[in-house]
XYZ file of C-alpha atoms in Angstrom:
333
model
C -14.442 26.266 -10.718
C -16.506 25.243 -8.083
C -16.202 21.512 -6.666
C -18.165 19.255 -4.756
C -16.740 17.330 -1.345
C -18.674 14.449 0.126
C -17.951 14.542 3.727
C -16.419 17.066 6.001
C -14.649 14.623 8.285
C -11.067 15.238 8.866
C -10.083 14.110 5.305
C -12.361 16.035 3.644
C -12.143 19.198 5.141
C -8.089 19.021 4.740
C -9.175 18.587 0.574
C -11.216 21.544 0.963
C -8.742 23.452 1.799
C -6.259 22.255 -0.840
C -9.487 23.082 -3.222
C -10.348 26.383 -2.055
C -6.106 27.702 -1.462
C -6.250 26.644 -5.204
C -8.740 28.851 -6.142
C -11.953 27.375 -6.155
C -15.159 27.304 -4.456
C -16.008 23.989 -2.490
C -18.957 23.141 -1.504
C -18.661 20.598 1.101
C -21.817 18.268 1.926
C -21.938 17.588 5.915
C -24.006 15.157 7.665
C -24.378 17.607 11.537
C -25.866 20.585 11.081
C -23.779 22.366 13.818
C -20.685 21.281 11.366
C -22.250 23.488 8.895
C -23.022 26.307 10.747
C -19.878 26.770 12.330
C -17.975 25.978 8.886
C -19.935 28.761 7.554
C -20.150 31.195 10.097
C -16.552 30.657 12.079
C -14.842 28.825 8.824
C -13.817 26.239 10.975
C -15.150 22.142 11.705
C -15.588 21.984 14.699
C -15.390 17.587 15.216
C -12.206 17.821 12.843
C -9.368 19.665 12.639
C -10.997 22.476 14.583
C -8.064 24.570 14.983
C -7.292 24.972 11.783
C -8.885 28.268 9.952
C -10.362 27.156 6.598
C -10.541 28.997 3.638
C -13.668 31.437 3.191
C -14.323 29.754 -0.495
C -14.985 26.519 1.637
C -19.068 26.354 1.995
C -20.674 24.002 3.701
C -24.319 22.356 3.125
C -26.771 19.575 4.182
C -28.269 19.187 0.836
C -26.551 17.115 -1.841
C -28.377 19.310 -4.502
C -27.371 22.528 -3.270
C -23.496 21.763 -2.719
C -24.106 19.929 -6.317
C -25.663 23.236 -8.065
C -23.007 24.485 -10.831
C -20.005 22.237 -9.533
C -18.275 20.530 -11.945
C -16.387 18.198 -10.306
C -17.091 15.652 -7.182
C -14.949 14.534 -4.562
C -15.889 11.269 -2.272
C -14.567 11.731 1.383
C -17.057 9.217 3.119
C -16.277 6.187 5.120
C -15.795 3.009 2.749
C -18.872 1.659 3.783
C -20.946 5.099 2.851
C -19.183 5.144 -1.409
C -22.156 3.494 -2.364
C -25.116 5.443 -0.769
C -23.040 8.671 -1.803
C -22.788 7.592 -5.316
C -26.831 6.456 -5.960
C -27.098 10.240 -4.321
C -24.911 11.552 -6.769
C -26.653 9.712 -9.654
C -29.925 11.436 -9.044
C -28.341 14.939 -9.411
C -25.515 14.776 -12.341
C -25.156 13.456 -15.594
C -23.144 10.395 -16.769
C -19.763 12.466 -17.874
C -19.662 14.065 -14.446
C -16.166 13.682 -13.089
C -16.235 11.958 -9.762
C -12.595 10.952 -7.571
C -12.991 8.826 -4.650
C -10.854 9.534 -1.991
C -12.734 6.277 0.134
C -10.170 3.353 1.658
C -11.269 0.263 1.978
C -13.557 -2.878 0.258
C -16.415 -3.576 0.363
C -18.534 -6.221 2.594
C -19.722 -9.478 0.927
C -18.859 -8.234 -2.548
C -15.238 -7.492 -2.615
C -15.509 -4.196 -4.548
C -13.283 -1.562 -4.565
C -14.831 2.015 -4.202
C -14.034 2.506 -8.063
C -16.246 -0.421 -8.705
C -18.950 1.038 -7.002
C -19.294 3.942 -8.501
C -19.427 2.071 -11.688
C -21.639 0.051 -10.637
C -23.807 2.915 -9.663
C -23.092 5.642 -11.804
C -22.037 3.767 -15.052
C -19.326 5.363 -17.493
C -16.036 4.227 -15.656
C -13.765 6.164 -17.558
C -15.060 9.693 -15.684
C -13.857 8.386 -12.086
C -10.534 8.535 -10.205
C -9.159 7.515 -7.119
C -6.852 9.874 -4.932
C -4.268 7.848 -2.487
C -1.160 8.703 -0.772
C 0.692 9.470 2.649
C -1.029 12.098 3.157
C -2.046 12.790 7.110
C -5.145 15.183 7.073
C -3.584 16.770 10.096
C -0.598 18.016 7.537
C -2.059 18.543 4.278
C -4.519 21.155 5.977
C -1.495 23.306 7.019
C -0.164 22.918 3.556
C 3.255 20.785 4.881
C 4.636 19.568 1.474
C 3.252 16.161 0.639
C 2.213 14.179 -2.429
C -0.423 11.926 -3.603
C -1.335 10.186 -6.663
C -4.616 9.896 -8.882
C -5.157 7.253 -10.780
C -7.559 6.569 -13.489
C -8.667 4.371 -16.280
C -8.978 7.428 -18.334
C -5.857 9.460 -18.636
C -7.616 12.496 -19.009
C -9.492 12.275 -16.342
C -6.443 11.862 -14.020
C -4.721 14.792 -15.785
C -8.357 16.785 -14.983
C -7.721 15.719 -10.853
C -3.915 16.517 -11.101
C -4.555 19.930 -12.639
C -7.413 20.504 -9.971
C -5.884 19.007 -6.722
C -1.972 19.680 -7.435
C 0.063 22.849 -5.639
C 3.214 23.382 -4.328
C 2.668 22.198 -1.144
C 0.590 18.836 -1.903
C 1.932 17.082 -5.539
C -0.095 14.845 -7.769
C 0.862 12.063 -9.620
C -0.941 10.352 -11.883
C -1.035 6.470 -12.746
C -3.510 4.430 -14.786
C -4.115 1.717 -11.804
C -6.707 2.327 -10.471
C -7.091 -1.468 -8.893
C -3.861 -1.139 -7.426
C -3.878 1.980 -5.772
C -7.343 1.157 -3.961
C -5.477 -2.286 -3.098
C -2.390 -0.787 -1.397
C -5.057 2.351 0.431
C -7.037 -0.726 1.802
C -4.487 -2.923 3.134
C -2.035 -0.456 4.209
C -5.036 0.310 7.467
C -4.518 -3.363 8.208
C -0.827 -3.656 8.771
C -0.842 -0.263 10.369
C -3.344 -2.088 13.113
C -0.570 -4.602 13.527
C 2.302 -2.306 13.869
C 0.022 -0.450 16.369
C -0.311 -3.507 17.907
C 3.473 -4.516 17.944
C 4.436 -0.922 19.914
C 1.507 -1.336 22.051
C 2.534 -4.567 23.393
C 5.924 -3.220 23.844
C 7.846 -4.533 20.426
C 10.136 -2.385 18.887
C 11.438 -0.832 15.515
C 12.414 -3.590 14.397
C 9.398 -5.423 14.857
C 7.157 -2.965 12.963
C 9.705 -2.728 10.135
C 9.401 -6.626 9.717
C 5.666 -5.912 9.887
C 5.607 -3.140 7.065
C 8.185 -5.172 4.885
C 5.921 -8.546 5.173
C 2.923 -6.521 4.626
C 4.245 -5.082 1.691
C 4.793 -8.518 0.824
C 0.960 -9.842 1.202
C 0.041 -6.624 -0.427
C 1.484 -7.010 -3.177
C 0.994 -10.414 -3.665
C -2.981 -9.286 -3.630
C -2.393 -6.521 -6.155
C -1.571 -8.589 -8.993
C -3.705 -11.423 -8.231
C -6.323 -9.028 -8.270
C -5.084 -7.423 -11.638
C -3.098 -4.328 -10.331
C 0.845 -3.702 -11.428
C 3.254 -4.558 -8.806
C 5.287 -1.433 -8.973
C 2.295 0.324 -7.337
C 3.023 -1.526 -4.428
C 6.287 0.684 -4.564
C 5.189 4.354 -4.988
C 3.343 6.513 -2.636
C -0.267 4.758 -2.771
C 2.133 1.387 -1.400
C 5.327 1.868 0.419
C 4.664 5.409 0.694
C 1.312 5.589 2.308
C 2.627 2.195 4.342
C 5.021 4.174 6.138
C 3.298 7.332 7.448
C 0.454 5.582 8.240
C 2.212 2.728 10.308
C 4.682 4.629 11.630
C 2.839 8.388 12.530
C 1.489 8.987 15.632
C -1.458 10.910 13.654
C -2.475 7.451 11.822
C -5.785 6.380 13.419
C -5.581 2.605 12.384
C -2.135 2.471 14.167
C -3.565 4.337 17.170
C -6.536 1.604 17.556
C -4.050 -1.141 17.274
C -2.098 0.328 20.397
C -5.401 0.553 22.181
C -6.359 -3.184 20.960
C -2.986 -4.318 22.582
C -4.193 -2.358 25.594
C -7.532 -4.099 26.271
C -9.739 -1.775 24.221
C -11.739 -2.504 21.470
C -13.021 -1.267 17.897
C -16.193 0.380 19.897
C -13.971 2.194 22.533
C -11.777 3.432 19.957
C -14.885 5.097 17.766
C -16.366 6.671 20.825
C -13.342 8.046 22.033
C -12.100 9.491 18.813
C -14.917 10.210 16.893
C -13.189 8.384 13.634
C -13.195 5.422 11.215
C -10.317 3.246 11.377
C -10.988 1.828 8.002
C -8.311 -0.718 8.928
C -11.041 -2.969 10.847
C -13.428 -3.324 7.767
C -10.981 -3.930 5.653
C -8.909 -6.472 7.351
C -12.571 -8.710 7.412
C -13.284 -7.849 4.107
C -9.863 -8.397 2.480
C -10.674 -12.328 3.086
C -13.281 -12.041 0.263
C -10.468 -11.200 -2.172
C -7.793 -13.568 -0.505
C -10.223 -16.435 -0.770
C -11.374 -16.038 -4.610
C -7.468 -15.912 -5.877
C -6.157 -17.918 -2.769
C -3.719 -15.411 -1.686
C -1.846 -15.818 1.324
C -1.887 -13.250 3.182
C -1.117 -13.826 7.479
C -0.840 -10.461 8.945
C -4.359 -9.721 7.668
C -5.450 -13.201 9.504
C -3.930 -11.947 12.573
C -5.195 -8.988 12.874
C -8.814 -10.305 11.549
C -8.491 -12.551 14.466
C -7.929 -9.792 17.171
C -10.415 -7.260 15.975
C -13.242 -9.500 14.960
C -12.525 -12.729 16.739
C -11.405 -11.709 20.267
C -8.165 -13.502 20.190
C -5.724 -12.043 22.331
C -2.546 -9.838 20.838
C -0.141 -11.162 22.628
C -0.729 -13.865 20.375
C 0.131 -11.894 17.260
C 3.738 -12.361 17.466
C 4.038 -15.985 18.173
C 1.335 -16.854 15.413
C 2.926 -14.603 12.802
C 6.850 -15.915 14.150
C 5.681 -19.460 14.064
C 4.840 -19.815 10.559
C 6.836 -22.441 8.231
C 9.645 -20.791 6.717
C 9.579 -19.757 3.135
C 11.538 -17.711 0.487
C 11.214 -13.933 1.197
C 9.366 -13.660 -1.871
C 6.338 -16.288 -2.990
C 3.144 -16.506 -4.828
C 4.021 -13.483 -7.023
């Protein structure tokens, strides 16, 4: 079967490999010409993961159309602030059953939507989409060290068509029918990783990032089901699973920019000098939309708002966050 990927960044060229080792041809839209050349001609990116030989089934293009032609399946590997440009591209070129999975983090600016809700917004026919979330470091899943992820969907069967197509022995799928939740936890879990960045950067230690991953789990829950999504979400691997490698591995970008906040840097200096998205910073702005329509608490994602978008200084983080009223360990759910 051949497949579509959206975006040959370090995510999606680590699910075009899972693709391709599973037997099918990818065609994987790039944005850099010199990304496609060299994926074609050397079968390796050479921005991303560059050391890593990809599969020969792995094809790159420029064109939308031509890594579109006979696939029957998309995958969505942009930035979050890209899903919907990629999806009115998509809905020029396939018809309305086409499966599409979004493997996008974050919410979107002004409106609140998740990525799901974009692409139904833009594509119609909700029940063909998925979402694909988990701790899963790009840097891993390439090399085929044993992870898993899960896929939810609306439609059961169109998870169970995304389990069949991503799952292998190395990388597990499991599937779950919240969808809300799942994009929920993949969102927040960048903005608490910025504050456990944060928290070793200033010099903290373990057990200040494990009351930072516990309290976020907290606030993200808490925004799950005011939102609509299931609470035990919070606890599988899009939640406290995806919460703990990206907070606590050194390959998590979001956590590497908060170290570099707590150094002096900022969100600029950390793009230029990786070449990467930490999704983390959008989200952690755009989060507010949601806390504010179902008046969710939620004071690590203040915090951390404050630093990134507000200049305040990180030092402060601790003493804000540690200053707080006390309350029962679990509120507002």
């Amino acid at each position: 079967m051949k497949v579509s990927v959206i975006g040959a960044g370090s995510w999606g060229t680590a699910l075009s490999q899972v693709l391709a080792n599973n037997g099918h041809n990818v065609g994987l839209w790039a944005r850099k010409p010199e990304v496609v050349k060299a994926i074609n001609s050397e079968h390796r990116n050479p921005r991303y993961l560059s050391d890593v030989e990809l599969n020969p089934d792995v094809v790159a293009t420029l064109s939308y159309r031509d890594t579109l032609l006979r696939a029957r399946a998309a995958v969505i590997v942009t930035p979050s602030t890209l899903v919907r440009g990629a999806a009115r591209a998509l809905a020029d070129v396939v018809d309305s059953d086409f499966p599409v999975i979004v493997c996008s983090k974050g919410i979107e600016e002004g409106s609140g939507l998740l990525p799901i809700d974009i692409l139904d917004a833009e594509m119609g026919n909700r029940s063909r989409f998925a979402v694909l979330s988990g701790p899963n470091h790009a840097e891993e899943v390439v090399r085929g060290v044993p992870a898993a992820t899960v896929i939810a969907s609306e439609s059961p069967d169109t998870a169970a068509f995304f389990q069949e197509l991503f799952a292998c022995e190395s990388f597990r799928a499991y599937t779950s029918e919240d969808a809300c939740g799942v994009e929920l936890c993949a969102a927040f879990k960048n903005v608490v990783a910025i504050a456990v960045g944060m928290s070793y950067g200033l010099g903290f230690g373990d057990n200040t990032a494990a009351l930072l991953v516990s309290r976020g789990l907290a606030e993200m829950s808490r925004l799950v089901v005011a939102c609509g999504g299931n609470a035990i979400t919070c606890m599988g691997l899009a939640g406290t699973g995806d919460m703990v490698a990206t907070c606590m591995s050194h390959h998590s970008r979001n956590r590497t920019f908060g170290e570099m906040l707590a150094a002096g840097k900022t969100l600029d200096d950390f793009t230029v000098e990786t070449h990467m998205v930490a999704e983390g910073a959008n989200a952690c702005r755009n989060v507010k939309v949601l806390a504010d329509r179902y008046g969710v608490d939620l004071p690590i994602a203040d915090a951390v708002r404050s630093v990134v978008w507000e200049g305040a200084d990180p030092k402060l983080l601790a003493r804000d966050l540690t200053s707080r009223s006390l309350k029962p360990e679990f509120y507002g759910i």
